[in-house]
Amino acid sequence: MLELHDITAGYDRRNPVFTRAALSVAPGESVGLLGPSGCGKSTLARVAALLHRPDAGRVSLDGTEVRAWRHRAPRALRTTVGVVFQQPRMSADPRLRLRDLIVEPLRAAGRRTGIPARLAELAPAVGLTDDLLARRPHEVSDGQLQRACLARALVLRPRLLVCDEMTGMLDASTTAALVTAVEAYRAETGASLLAVGHDRLLLERWCDRTVDWSDCLTPAGGGSPTS
Amino acid sequence: MNTRVLRALEAVTAERAEGAVLSVRGLTVRFRMRGGRQVAAVTDADFDLAAGECLALVGESGCGKSVLASALLGLLPGNAETSGTAVLDGVDLLTADERTLARTVRGRRVGLVPQSPAAHLTPVRTVRSQLEETVRELTGVARRERRAAAEAAAERAAFPAGHLDRHPHELSGGLAQRAATALALIGDAPLLLADEPTTGLDRDLVERTVDELRRHVDEGRALLLITHDLAAAERVADRVAVMYAGRIVETSAAHRFFGEPGPRHPYARGLLNALPDRAFAPIPGMPPELTDLPPGCAFAPRCARATEACATLPEPLAGVACHHPESPRA
Ligand code: SF4
């Protein structure tokens, strides 16, 4: 489903955040990527979600090699991946009501007719009521906003979901509720999951397998760790 | 529970109130909103905290625990109305004026360990200069001894002397947390208030941070730890208070809460069961709106044990506010 080969990435070519990282996620598989904060795992997650162009390396998604990132990526490829970040307040447009936030990718894709039906499926799946759907981000809690961000990530039915510290700032019950919603979606669609985080207990309970960040990196002078 | 046991429990409570560093009774906070709406952020909170004791106040975001902390520090916004009392060292924190709070409470009677140390430290000044400044503000230490006092404070918080001349951005998350803790310790306040001190930290850093806080408790300070991280609470707390929809619904000894017999309030039980090393099962539904609380138990719509009785407010009894608490197994 997702193949990341020999990826080098960062925000300054002369000083990359990491070099030669590798990771793969099989179709239908859930993989937890574990590492301390600041190690670069979030950057790798952004590469996988087509949001960050790597300096070097190969990425393939669903058998297609990725050649362009961000808005340059072909729409069909972009909609293959859904992504949820740690800080819902930084990723949600403060002006939009939750309902519009969730369906905005459908609008952008020109699929307006499907909006009411998709919303009717997703809102209960993530536990949002009509009252909450009518509010703007500052009128809801972090947990409620993150529920909306998850619904938004699922709205185009991605075949891969990338969750970067999705529950990092949430309480135990909201965490379990979001994980339950992700797993219900995966059971229904067979989608794959890449969950990135630092909580070993959580990711080991949640995912089919976990990978330590240090094991994603090629030892100096060695071959690719997955080869 | 029979009356003899209840009486014994009350005696313990009374004894606790006497030796308390902080004694909170009926603490209530309301926010007035536009359109005449009112947010019932905290309602009727009662608890005592003794020297050498850590009380963890736990609950999900929006349950009122951070508002309660702000009320104790006199840091509520202008549209807040408080009632009740929160007595610390003879001063009622809820009625004290800003001058009293600024001069005699914050830093001196209550040391605040902040949620995000990086934001709490001044970015353009070194850790040493911030420590010395705080020494100057809070203590009578003579100018030439300030340097030594700042170094001593750093040492108490296990902040390495070799890093004192660094700026906050040059510190790791763990060291920034220790620098902030060192600042909180300078005034030698009898009460430390830590508001989500471990948010965003990796697990081993969480453990180190709470272990360090525990050390200050063992040296005789009282610690009020506000957190949504139950694992951190289990590691450090003597007692746990669980908040739901603005009320403390259960107060219990930590070892009974996390071990046997476990929590007795259905919400507290659900919260613990949601942990990934337990059932990993969410509590169905979401907390109610604080602008529109039901007259009875606020947990009723989510509670599997609810009956008609729950339409009236459950009074706290032996630390649990519930009409049908789980019976103790042990
Ligand atoms: S009072 Fe009733 S509704 Fe509330 S927690 Fe207890 S059993 Fe459940």
Coordinates of C-alpha atoms and ligand atoms in Angstrom, one line a residue:
Chain A
M1 CA 0.0 0.0 0.0
L2 CA 2.7 2.4 1.1
E3 CA 6.4 2.0 0.3
L4 CA 9.0 4.5 1.5
H5 CA 12.5 3.8 0.2
D6 CA 15.7 5.5 1.3
I7 CA 13.9 8.8 2.1
T8 CA 15.9 11.8 3.0
A9 CA 13.9 14.8 4.1
G10 CA 13.9 18.1 6.0
Y11 CA 13.4 21.8 5.7
D12 CA 17.0 22.6 4.6
R13 CA 18.7 20.5 2.0
R14 CA 22.1 20.9 3.7
N15 CA 20.8 19.8 7.0
P16 CA 18.1 17.2 6.6
V17 CA 16.0 16.1 9.6
F18 CA 16.8 12.4 8.7
T19 CA 18.5 10.5 5.9
R20 CA 17.7 7.2 4.3
A21 CA 14.6 6.2 6.1
A22 CA 12.4 3.3 5.0
L23 CA 9.0 2.0 6.0
S24 CA 6.3 0.0 4.4
V25 CA 2.6 -0.6 5.1
A26 CA 0.9 -3.6 3.5
P27 CA -2.7 -3.3 2.2
G28 CA -5.1 -3.5 5.1
E29 CA -2.3 -3.4 7.6
S30 CA -1.9 -1.0 10.5
V31 CA 1.6 0.1 11.5
G32 CA 2.6 2.1 14.5
L33 CA 5.7 4.2 14.1
L34 CA 7.2 5.0 17.5
G35 CA 9.8 7.6 18.3
P36 CA 10.6 10.4 20.6
S37 CA 9.4 13.9 19.8
G38 CA 11.6 15.8 17.4
C39 CA 13.1 12.7 15.8
G40 CA 11.7 13.2 12.4
K41 CA 8.9 10.7 12.4
S42 CA 6.3 13.4 11.8
T43 CA 8.2 14.6 8.7
L44 CA 8.2 11.1 7.4
A45 CA 4.4 10.9 8.0
R46 CA 4.0 14.2 6.0
V47 CA 6.0 12.6 3.2
A48 CA 3.7 9.6 3.2
A49 CA 0.7 11.9 3.2
L50 CA 2.0 13.7 0.1
L51 CA 2.3 16.9 2.1
H52 CA 6.1 17.2 2.1
R53 CA 8.4 16.6 -0.8
P54 CA 11.5 14.5 0.3
D55 CA 15.0 15.6 -0.8
A56 CA 15.7 12.0 -2.0
G57 CA 14.2 8.6 -2.1
R58 CA 11.2 6.8 -3.6
V59 CA 7.6 6.8 -2.4
S60 CA 5.0 4.6 -3.9
L61 CA 1.4 4.6 -2.9
D62 CA -1.0 1.8 -3.9
G63 CA 1.5 0.7 -6.6
T64 CA 1.9 4.1 -8.1
E65 CA 5.2 5.9 -7.8
V66 CA 4.7 9.4 -6.3
R67 CA 6.4 12.1 -8.4
A68 CA 4.8 15.2 -7.1
W69 CA 3.7 16.5 -3.7
R70 CA 1.2 18.8 -2.2
H71 CA -1.1 20.6 -4.7
R72 CA 1.0 19.3 -7.5
A73 CA 0.2 15.7 -6.7
P74 CA -2.5 14.2 -9.0
R75 CA -5.9 14.4 -7.3
A76 CA -6.5 10.7 -7.6
L77 CA -3.4 10.0 -5.6
R78 CA -4.0 12.7 -3.1
T79 CA -7.4 11.4 -2.2
T80 CA -5.9 7.9 -1.6
V81 CA -4.5 9.3 1.7
G82 CA -6.3 10.9 4.6
V83 CA -4.3 12.6 7.4
V84 CA -5.0 13.7 11.0
F85 CA -2.5 15.7 13.0
Q86 CA -1.9 16.3 16.7
Q87 CA -3.1 19.8 17.0
P88 CA -6.6 20.1 15.6
R89 CA -6.6 23.9 16.2
M90 CA -3.7 24.4 13.9
S91 CA -5.2 22.3 11.1
A92 CA -8.8 23.5 11.2
D93 CA -10.0 26.6 9.4
P94 CA -11.4 28.7 12.4
R95 CA -14.1 30.2 10.2
L96 CA -15.8 27.0 9.1
R97 CA -18.5 25.3 11.0
L98 CA -17.6 21.7 11.8
R99 CA -20.1 20.4 9.2
D100 CA -18.3 22.5 6.5
L101 CA -14.9 21.6 7.8
I102 CA -15.7 17.9 7.4
V103 CA -17.2 18.0 3.9
E104 CA -14.8 20.6 2.5
P105 CA -12.7 18.0 0.6
L106 CA -15.9 16.7 -1.1
R107 CA -16.7 20.3 -2.2
A108 CA -13.1 20.7 -3.5
A109 CA -13.4 17.5 -5.4
G110 CA -16.7 18.7 -7.0
R111 CA -18.7 15.9 -5.3
R112 CA -21.4 18.1 -3.9
T113 CA -24.3 15.8 -4.4
G114 CA -22.8 13.2 -2.0
I115 CA -22.4 15.6 0.9
P116 CA -25.6 15.1 2.9
A117 CA -25.4 11.3 2.7
R118 CA -21.7 11.2 3.6
L119 CA -22.2 13.6 6.5
A120 CA -25.0 11.4 7.8
E121 CA -22.7 8.4 7.9
L122 CA -19.7 10.1 9.3
A123 CA -21.1 12.3 12.1
P124 CA -22.4 9.4 14.2
A125 CA -19.3 7.3 13.4
V126 CA -17.1 9.9 15.1
G127 CA -19.8 10.8 17.7
L128 CA -20.7 14.3 16.6
T129 CA -24.2 15.6 17.1
D130 CA -26.1 18.1 14.9
D131 CA -25.6 20.7 17.6
L132 CA -21.9 20.3 17.4
L133 CA -21.8 20.2 13.6
A134 CA -23.3 23.7 13.6
R135 CA -20.5 25.2 15.7
R136 CA -17.2 26.7 14.8
P137 CA -13.8 25.4 16.2
H138 CA -13.6 27.9 19.0
E139 CA -17.0 26.8 20.3
V140 CA -16.0 23.1 20.8
S141 CA -13.3 21.3 22.9
D142 CA -10.1 19.9 21.5
G143 CA -11.6 16.4 21.6
Q144 CA -14.7 17.4 19.7
L145 CA -12.6 19.3 17.1
Q146 CA -10.4 16.3 16.6
R147 CA -13.4 14.1 16.0
A148 CA -14.3 16.5 13.2
C149 CA -10.8 16.4 11.8
L150 CA -10.9 12.6 11.7
A151 CA -14.3 12.7 9.9
R152 CA -12.7 15.1 7.4
A153 CA -9.8 12.8 6.8
L154 CA -12.2 10.0 6.1
V155 CA -14.7 11.9 4.0
L156 CA -13.1 10.9 0.6
R157 CA -12.8 7.3 1.8
P158 CA -9.0 7.1 1.7
R159 CA -7.3 3.7 1.3
L160 CA -4.5 4.9 3.7
L161 CA -5.0 6.9 6.8
V162 CA -2.0 8.6 8.4
C163 CA -2.5 9.7 12.1
D164 CA 0.3 11.8 13.4
E165 CA 0.0 11.9 17.2
M166 CA -3.8 12.1 16.7
T167 CA -4.6 11.6 20.4
G168 CA -1.5 13.3 21.8
M169 CA -3.5 15.9 23.8
L170 CA -6.7 13.9 24.4
D171 CA -8.0 12.1 27.5
A172 CA -8.3 8.4 27.7
S173 CA -11.9 8.1 26.8
T174 CA -11.7 10.4 23.7
T175 CA -8.6 8.6 22.6
A176 CA -10.4 5.2 22.8
A177 CA -13.4 6.7 21.0
L178 CA -11.2 8.0 18.1
V179 CA -9.3 4.8 17.8
T180 CA -12.6 2.9 17.7
A181 CA -13.9 5.1 14.9
V182 CA -10.7 4.6 12.9
E183 CA -10.9 0.8 13.4
A184 CA -14.6 0.7 12.4
Y185 CA -13.7 2.5 9.2
R186 CA -10.8 0.1 8.5
A187 CA -13.0 -2.9 9.2
E188 CA -15.6 -1.6 6.7
T189 CA -13.2 -0.5 3.9
G190 CA -10.0 -2.5 4.4
A191 CA -7.9 0.7 4.5
S192 CA -4.4 0.7 5.8
L193 CA -3.1 2.8 8.7
L194 CA 0.1 4.5 9.6
A195 CA -0.2 5.8 13.2
V196 CA 2.8 7.9 14.4
G197 CA 3.3 8.6 18.0
H198 CA 5.5 8.3 21.1
D199 CA 3.1 6.3 23.3
R200 CA 4.2 2.7 23.0
L201 CA 1.4 1.3 25.1
L202 CA -1.2 2.9 22.9
L203 CA 0.4 2.0 19.5
E204 CA 1.0 -1.6 20.6
R205 CA -2.6 -2.0 21.6
W206 CA -3.9 -0.3 18.5
C207 CA -1.7 -1.5 15.6
D208 CA -0.9 -4.9 13.9
R209 CA 2.8 -4.1 14.4
T210 CA 4.9 -1.3 15.6
V211 CA 8.3 -0.1 14.3
D212 CA 10.8 1.9 16.2
W213 CA 12.0 5.0 14.4
S214 CA 15.7 3.9 14.9
D215 CA 14.9 0.8 12.9
C216 CA 13.6 2.8 10.0
L217 CA 17.0 4.4 9.5
T218 CA 19.7 2.9 7.5
P219 CA 22.8 2.3 9.6
A220 CA 25.7 4.4 8.2
G221 CA 27.3 2.6 5.2
G222 CA 24.7 -0.1 5.3
G223 CA 22.1 -1.1 2.7
S224 CA 18.4 -0.2 2.9
P225 CA 17.0 -1.6 6.1
T226 CA 14.1 -3.2 4.3
S227 CA 16.1 -4.8 1.5
Chain B
M1 CA -21.8 1.4 54.0
N2 CA -22.7 1.4 57.7
T3 CA -22.7 4.5 59.9
R4 CA -19.7 3.5 61.9
V5 CA -17.5 3.5 58.8
L6 CA -19.0 6.7 57.6
R7 CA -18.3 8.4 60.9
A8 CA -14.7 7.1 60.8
L9 CA -14.3 8.5 57.4
E10 CA -15.6 11.9 58.4
A11 CA -13.2 11.9 61.3
V12 CA -10.4 11.4 58.9
T13 CA -11.7 14.2 56.7
A14 CA -11.9 16.5 59.7
E15 CA -8.4 15.7 60.7
R16 CA -7.3 16.3 57.2
A17 CA -8.9 19.7 57.1
E18 CA -7.0 20.7 60.2
G19 CA -3.6 19.8 58.9
A20 CA -4.4 21.1 55.4
V21 CA -2.1 23.5 53.5
L22 CA -5.0 24.2 51.2
S23 CA -8.6 23.8 52.1
V24 CA -11.3 24.3 49.4
R25 CA -15.0 24.4 50.2
G26 CA -17.9 24.9 47.8
L27 CA -15.7 26.3 45.1
T28 CA -17.9 27.4 42.3
V29 CA -17.0 29.3 39.1
R30 CA -19.5 30.7 36.6
F31 CA -18.7 32.4 33.3
R32 CA -21.3 35.0 32.1
M33 CA -21.6 34.7 28.3
R34 CA -23.3 36.9 25.7
G35 CA -27.0 36.4 25.5
G36 CA -27.4 35.8 29.2
R37 CA -26.0 32.3 29.0
Q38 CA -23.9 31.0 31.8
V39 CA -21.2 28.4 31.8
A40 CA -21.1 26.3 35.0
A41 CA -17.4 25.6 34.8
V42 CA -16.8 24.4 38.4
T43 CA -19.5 23.6 40.9
D44 CA -19.2 23.0 44.7
A45 CA -15.7 21.6 44.7
D46 CA -14.5 20.4 48.2
F47 CA -11.0 19.1 49.0
D48 CA -8.1 19.4 51.3
L49 CA -4.5 19.1 50.6
A50 CA -1.9 18.4 53.3
A51 CA 1.9 19.1 53.4
G52 CA 3.8 16.2 51.8
E53 CA 0.7 15.1 49.9
C54 CA -0.1 15.0 46.2
L55 CA -3.6 15.2 45.0
A56 CA -4.2 14.6 41.3
L57 CA -7.2 16.3 39.8
V58 CA -8.1 14.3 36.7
G59 CA -10.8 14.4 34.0
E60 CA -11.2 15.1 30.3
S61 CA -10.5 18.5 28.7
G62 CA -13.3 21.0 29.5
C63 CA -14.3 19.2 32.8
G64 CA -13.3 22.3 34.8
K65 CA -10.0 21.2 36.2
S66 CA -7.9 24.0 34.6
V67 CA -10.5 26.6 35.5
L68 CA -10.3 25.4 39.1
A69 CA -6.5 25.9 39.0
S70 CA -6.9 29.4 37.5
A71 CA -9.4 30.3 40.3
L72 CA -6.8 29.3 42.9
L73 CA -4.2 31.6 41.3
G74 CA -6.7 34.5 40.8
L75 CA -6.2 34.2 37.1
L76 CA -9.7 33.9 35.9
P77 CA -11.0 36.2 33.1
G78 CA -13.2 39.2 33.9
N79 CA -16.5 37.5 33.1
A80 CA -16.0 34.9 35.9
E81 CA -17.9 34.8 39.1
T82 CA -16.6 32.7 42.0
S83 CA -18.1 31.6 45.3
G84 CA -17.0 29.3 48.1
T85 CA -13.6 29.5 49.8
A86 CA -10.1 28.3 49.1
V87 CA -8.0 29.0 52.2
L88 CA -4.2 28.7 52.0
D89 CA -2.1 29.8 54.9
G90 CA -4.9 32.0 56.3
V91 CA -5.6 33.7 52.9
D92 CA -8.8 33.1 51.0
L93 CA -7.6 32.9 47.4
L94 CA -11.0 33.5 46.0
T95 CA -11.6 36.9 47.7
A96 CA -8.1 38.2 47.9
D97 CA -7.4 41.3 45.8
E98 CA -5.0 41.3 42.9
R99 CA -2.3 43.1 45.0
T100 CA -2.4 40.5 47.7
L101 CA -2.3 37.7 45.1
A102 CA 0.6 39.3 43.3
R103 CA 2.6 40.2 46.4
T104 CA 1.9 37.3 48.7
V105 CA 0.3 34.4 46.9
R106 CA 1.7 33.7 43.4
G107 CA 5.2 32.4 43.7
R108 CA 5.3 32.8 47.5
R109 CA 2.4 30.7 48.7
V110 CA 1.7 28.9 45.4
G111 CA 4.4 27.9 43.0
L112 CA 3.1 27.3 39.5
V113 CA 4.6 24.5 37.4
P114 CA 3.2 25.5 34.0
Q115 CA 1.8 23.5 31.2
S116 CA 4.2 24.7 28.5
P117 CA 7.5 25.6 30.1
A118 CA 8.9 27.0 26.8
A119 CA 6.1 29.6 26.7
H120 CA 6.5 30.3 30.4
L121 CA 10.2 31.2 30.2
T122 CA 11.3 34.5 28.7
P123 CA 12.9 33.7 25.4
V124 CA 15.5 36.5 25.3
R125 CA 17.0 35.9 28.7
T126 CA 19.2 33.1 30.0
V127 CA 17.9 30.7 32.6
R128 CA 20.3 32.2 35.1
S129 CA 19.1 35.7 34.7
Q130 CA 15.5 34.6 35.0
L131 CA 16.2 32.6 38.2
E132 CA 18.1 35.6 39.7
E133 CA 15.3 37.9 38.8
T134 CA 12.8 35.7 40.5
V135 CA 15.1 35.4 43.6
R136 CA 15.2 39.2 43.7
E137 CA 11.4 39.5 43.4
L138 CA 10.4 36.7 45.9
T139 CA 13.1 36.5 48.5
G140 CA 15.1 38.9 50.7
V141 CA 18.4 37.5 49.5
A142 CA 21.1 40.2 49.3
R143 CA 22.3 41.1 45.8
R144 CA 25.7 39.4 46.1
E145 CA 24.1 36.2 47.2
R146 CA 21.5 36.0 44.4
R147 CA 23.8 34.1 42.1
A148 CA 24.3 31.4 44.7
A149 CA 20.5 31.3 45.5
A150 CA 19.7 30.9 41.8
E151 CA 22.2 28.1 41.5
A152 CA 20.7 26.4 44.5
A153 CA 17.2 26.7 43.0
A154 CA 18.5 25.1 39.8
E155 CA 20.1 22.3 41.7
R156 CA 16.9 21.6 43.6
A157 CA 15.1 21.1 40.3
A158 CA 18.0 19.0 39.0
F159 CA 18.7 21.6 36.4
P160 CA 22.4 21.2 35.4
A161 CA 24.6 24.2 36.4
G162 CA 26.4 23.9 33.0
H163 CA 23.2 25.0 31.2
L164 CA 22.4 28.0 33.3
D165 CA 23.7 30.5 30.8
R166 CA 21.6 29.1 28.0
H167 CA 18.5 30.6 26.5
P168 CA 15.2 28.7 26.7
H169 CA 15.3 27.7 23.0
E170 CA 18.7 26.0 23.5
L171 CA 17.1 23.6 26.0
S172 CA 15.5 20.2 25.4
G173 CA 11.9 19.9 26.5
G174 CA 13.0 18.1 29.7
L175 CA 15.4 20.8 30.7
A176 CA 12.9 23.6 29.9
Q177 CA 10.5 21.8 32.2
R178 CA 13.2 21.7 35.0
A179 CA 14.0 25.4 34.5
A180 CA 10.3 26.2 34.9
T181 CA 10.1 24.0 38.0
A182 CA 13.2 25.7 39.4
L183 CA 11.4 29.1 39.1
A184 CA 8.3 27.6 40.8
L185 CA 10.5 26.4 43.7
I186 CA 12.3 29.7 44.4
G187 CA 9.6 31.3 46.7
D188 CA 9.6 28.2 48.8
A189 CA 5.8 28.1 48.5
P190 CA 4.1 25.4 50.6
L191 CA 1.8 24.6 47.7
L192 CA 2.9 23.6 44.2
L193 CA 0.3 23.7 41.5
A194 CA 1.2 21.8 38.3
D195 CA -1.2 22.3 35.4
E196 CA -0.8 19.6 32.8
P197 CA 3.0 19.6 33.3
T198 CA 3.5 16.5 31.1
T199 CA 1.4 17.4 28.0
G200 CA 3.3 16.6 24.8
L201 CA 6.2 15.0 26.6
D202 CA 7.5 11.5 25.7
R203 CA 6.7 8.8 28.2
D204 CA 10.1 8.6 29.9
L205 CA 10.2 12.4 30.2
V206 CA 6.7 12.2 31.7
E207 CA 8.0 9.8 34.3
R208 CA 11.1 11.9 35.1
T209 CA 9.0 15.0 35.4
V210 CA 6.5 13.5 37.8
D211 CA 9.2 11.7 39.8
E212 CA 10.9 15.1 40.3
L213 CA 7.6 16.6 41.4
R214 CA 7.2 13.7 43.8
R215 CA 10.6 14.5 45.3
H216 CA 9.4 18.0 46.2
V217 CA 6.3 16.5 47.8
D218 CA 8.4 14.2 49.9
E219 CA 10.3 17.2 51.0
G220 CA 7.1 18.5 52.6
R221 CA 5.3 20.5 49.9
A222 CA 1.7 20.0 48.9
L223 CA 1.2 19.3 45.2
L224 CA -2.0 19.8 43.3
L225 CA -1.5 18.0 40.0
I226 CA -4.0 18.8 37.2
T227 CA -3.8 16.3 34.5
H228 CA -5.6 14.2 31.9
D229 CA -2.7 11.7 32.0
L230 CA -3.9 8.9 34.3
A231 CA -0.6 7.0 34.1
A232 CA 1.2 10.1 35.3
A233 CA -1.4 10.5 38.1
E234 CA -1.0 6.9 39.2
R235 CA 2.8 7.3 39.4
V236 CA 2.8 10.3 41.6
A237 CA -0.5 10.9 43.5
D238 CA -1.5 10.0 47.0
R239 CA -5.1 10.8 46.3
V240 CA -7.1 11.2 43.1
A241 CA -10.1 13.5 42.6
V242 CA -12.1 12.9 39.4
M243 CA -14.0 15.8 37.8
Y244 CA -16.9 15.5 35.5
A245 CA -18.9 18.4 34.1
G246 CA -17.5 20.8 36.7
R247 CA -18.0 18.6 39.8
I248 CA -15.7 16.4 41.7
V249 CA -17.5 13.1 41.4
E250 CA -15.1 10.9 43.3
T251 CA -12.1 11.4 45.7
S252 CA -10.2 8.3 46.6
A253 CA -6.8 7.1 47.8
A254 CA -4.7 6.6 44.6
H255 CA -3.8 3.0 45.4
R256 CA -7.4 2.0 45.9
F257 CA -8.4 3.9 42.8
F258 CA -5.8 2.4 40.4
G259 CA -5.6 -0.9 42.2
E260 CA -8.3 -2.7 44.2
P261 CA -11.2 -2.1 44.6
G262 CA -10.9 0.4 41.8
P263 CA -13.1 3.5 41.3
R264 CA -16.7 3.5 42.5
H265 CA -18.2 6.2 40.4
P266 CA -19.3 4.9 37.0
Y267 CA -17.6 7.7 35.1
A268 CA -14.3 7.2 36.9
R269 CA -14.5 3.5 36.2
G270 CA -15.2 4.3 32.5
L271 CA -12.2 6.7 32.3
L272 CA -9.9 4.1 33.7
N273 CA -11.3 1.4 31.5
A274 CA -10.5 3.5 28.4
L275 CA -6.8 3.2 29.0
P276 CA -4.9 1.2 26.3
D277 CA -3.5 -1.2 29.0
R278 CA -7.0 -1.8 30.3
A279 CA -10.2 -2.4 28.2
F280 CA -9.4 0.4 25.7
A281 CA -13.1 1.0 25.6
P282 CA -14.5 4.6 25.2
I283 CA -17.3 5.8 27.4
P284 CA -20.2 6.2 25.1
G285 CA -21.3 9.7 24.2
M286 CA -19.7 13.0 25.2
P287 CA -19.8 15.3 28.3
P288 CA -22.8 17.6 28.5
E289 CA -22.6 21.3 27.6
L290 CA -21.7 23.3 30.7
T291 CA -24.3 26.0 29.6
D292 CA -27.1 23.4 29.8
L293 CA -26.5 21.0 32.6
P294 CA -29.3 18.7 33.7
P295 CA -30.7 19.2 37.3
G296 CA -29.7 15.7 38.3
C297 CA -26.5 13.7 37.7
A298 CA -24.7 15.1 34.6
F299 CA -23.4 11.7 33.7
A300 CA -26.8 10.0 33.5
P301 CA -27.1 10.1 29.7
R302 CA -23.9 8.1 29.4
C303 CA -24.3 5.9 32.4
A304 CA -25.3 2.2 32.3
R305 CA -26.3 2.3 35.9
A306 CA -28.7 5.2 35.7
T307 CA -32.2 5.0 37.2
E308 CA -35.0 7.4 37.9
A309 CA -33.2 8.3 41.1
C310 CA -30.4 9.9 39.0
A311 CA -32.7 12.8 38.0
T312 CA -31.9 14.3 41.4
L313 CA -28.4 15.4 42.2
P314 CA -26.4 12.8 44.0
E315 CA -24.8 14.1 47.2
P316 CA -21.2 13.1 47.9
L317 CA -21.0 10.3 50.3
A318 CA -17.7 8.8 51.5
G319 CA -16.0 10.5 48.6
V320 CA -18.4 9.4 45.8
A321 CA -21.2 11.4 44.3
C322 CA -23.4 8.8 42.8
H323 CA -26.8 7.1 43.6
H324 CA -25.6 3.7 42.6
P325 CA -21.8 3.5 43.0
E326 CA -20.0 0.3 42.3
S327 CA -19.7 -1.7 45.5
P328 CA -16.2 -2.1 46.8
R329 CA -15.0 -5.6 46.0
A330 CA -12.3 -5.6 48.6
Ligands
SF4_1 S1 -25.8 9.1 39.9 FE1 -26.9 7.6 38.5 S2 -26.4 8.4 36.5 FE2 -25.0 9.4 37.9 S3 -23.2 8.1 37.8 FE3 -24.4 7.4 39.6 S4 -25.7 5.8 38.7 FE4 -24.9 6.9 37.0

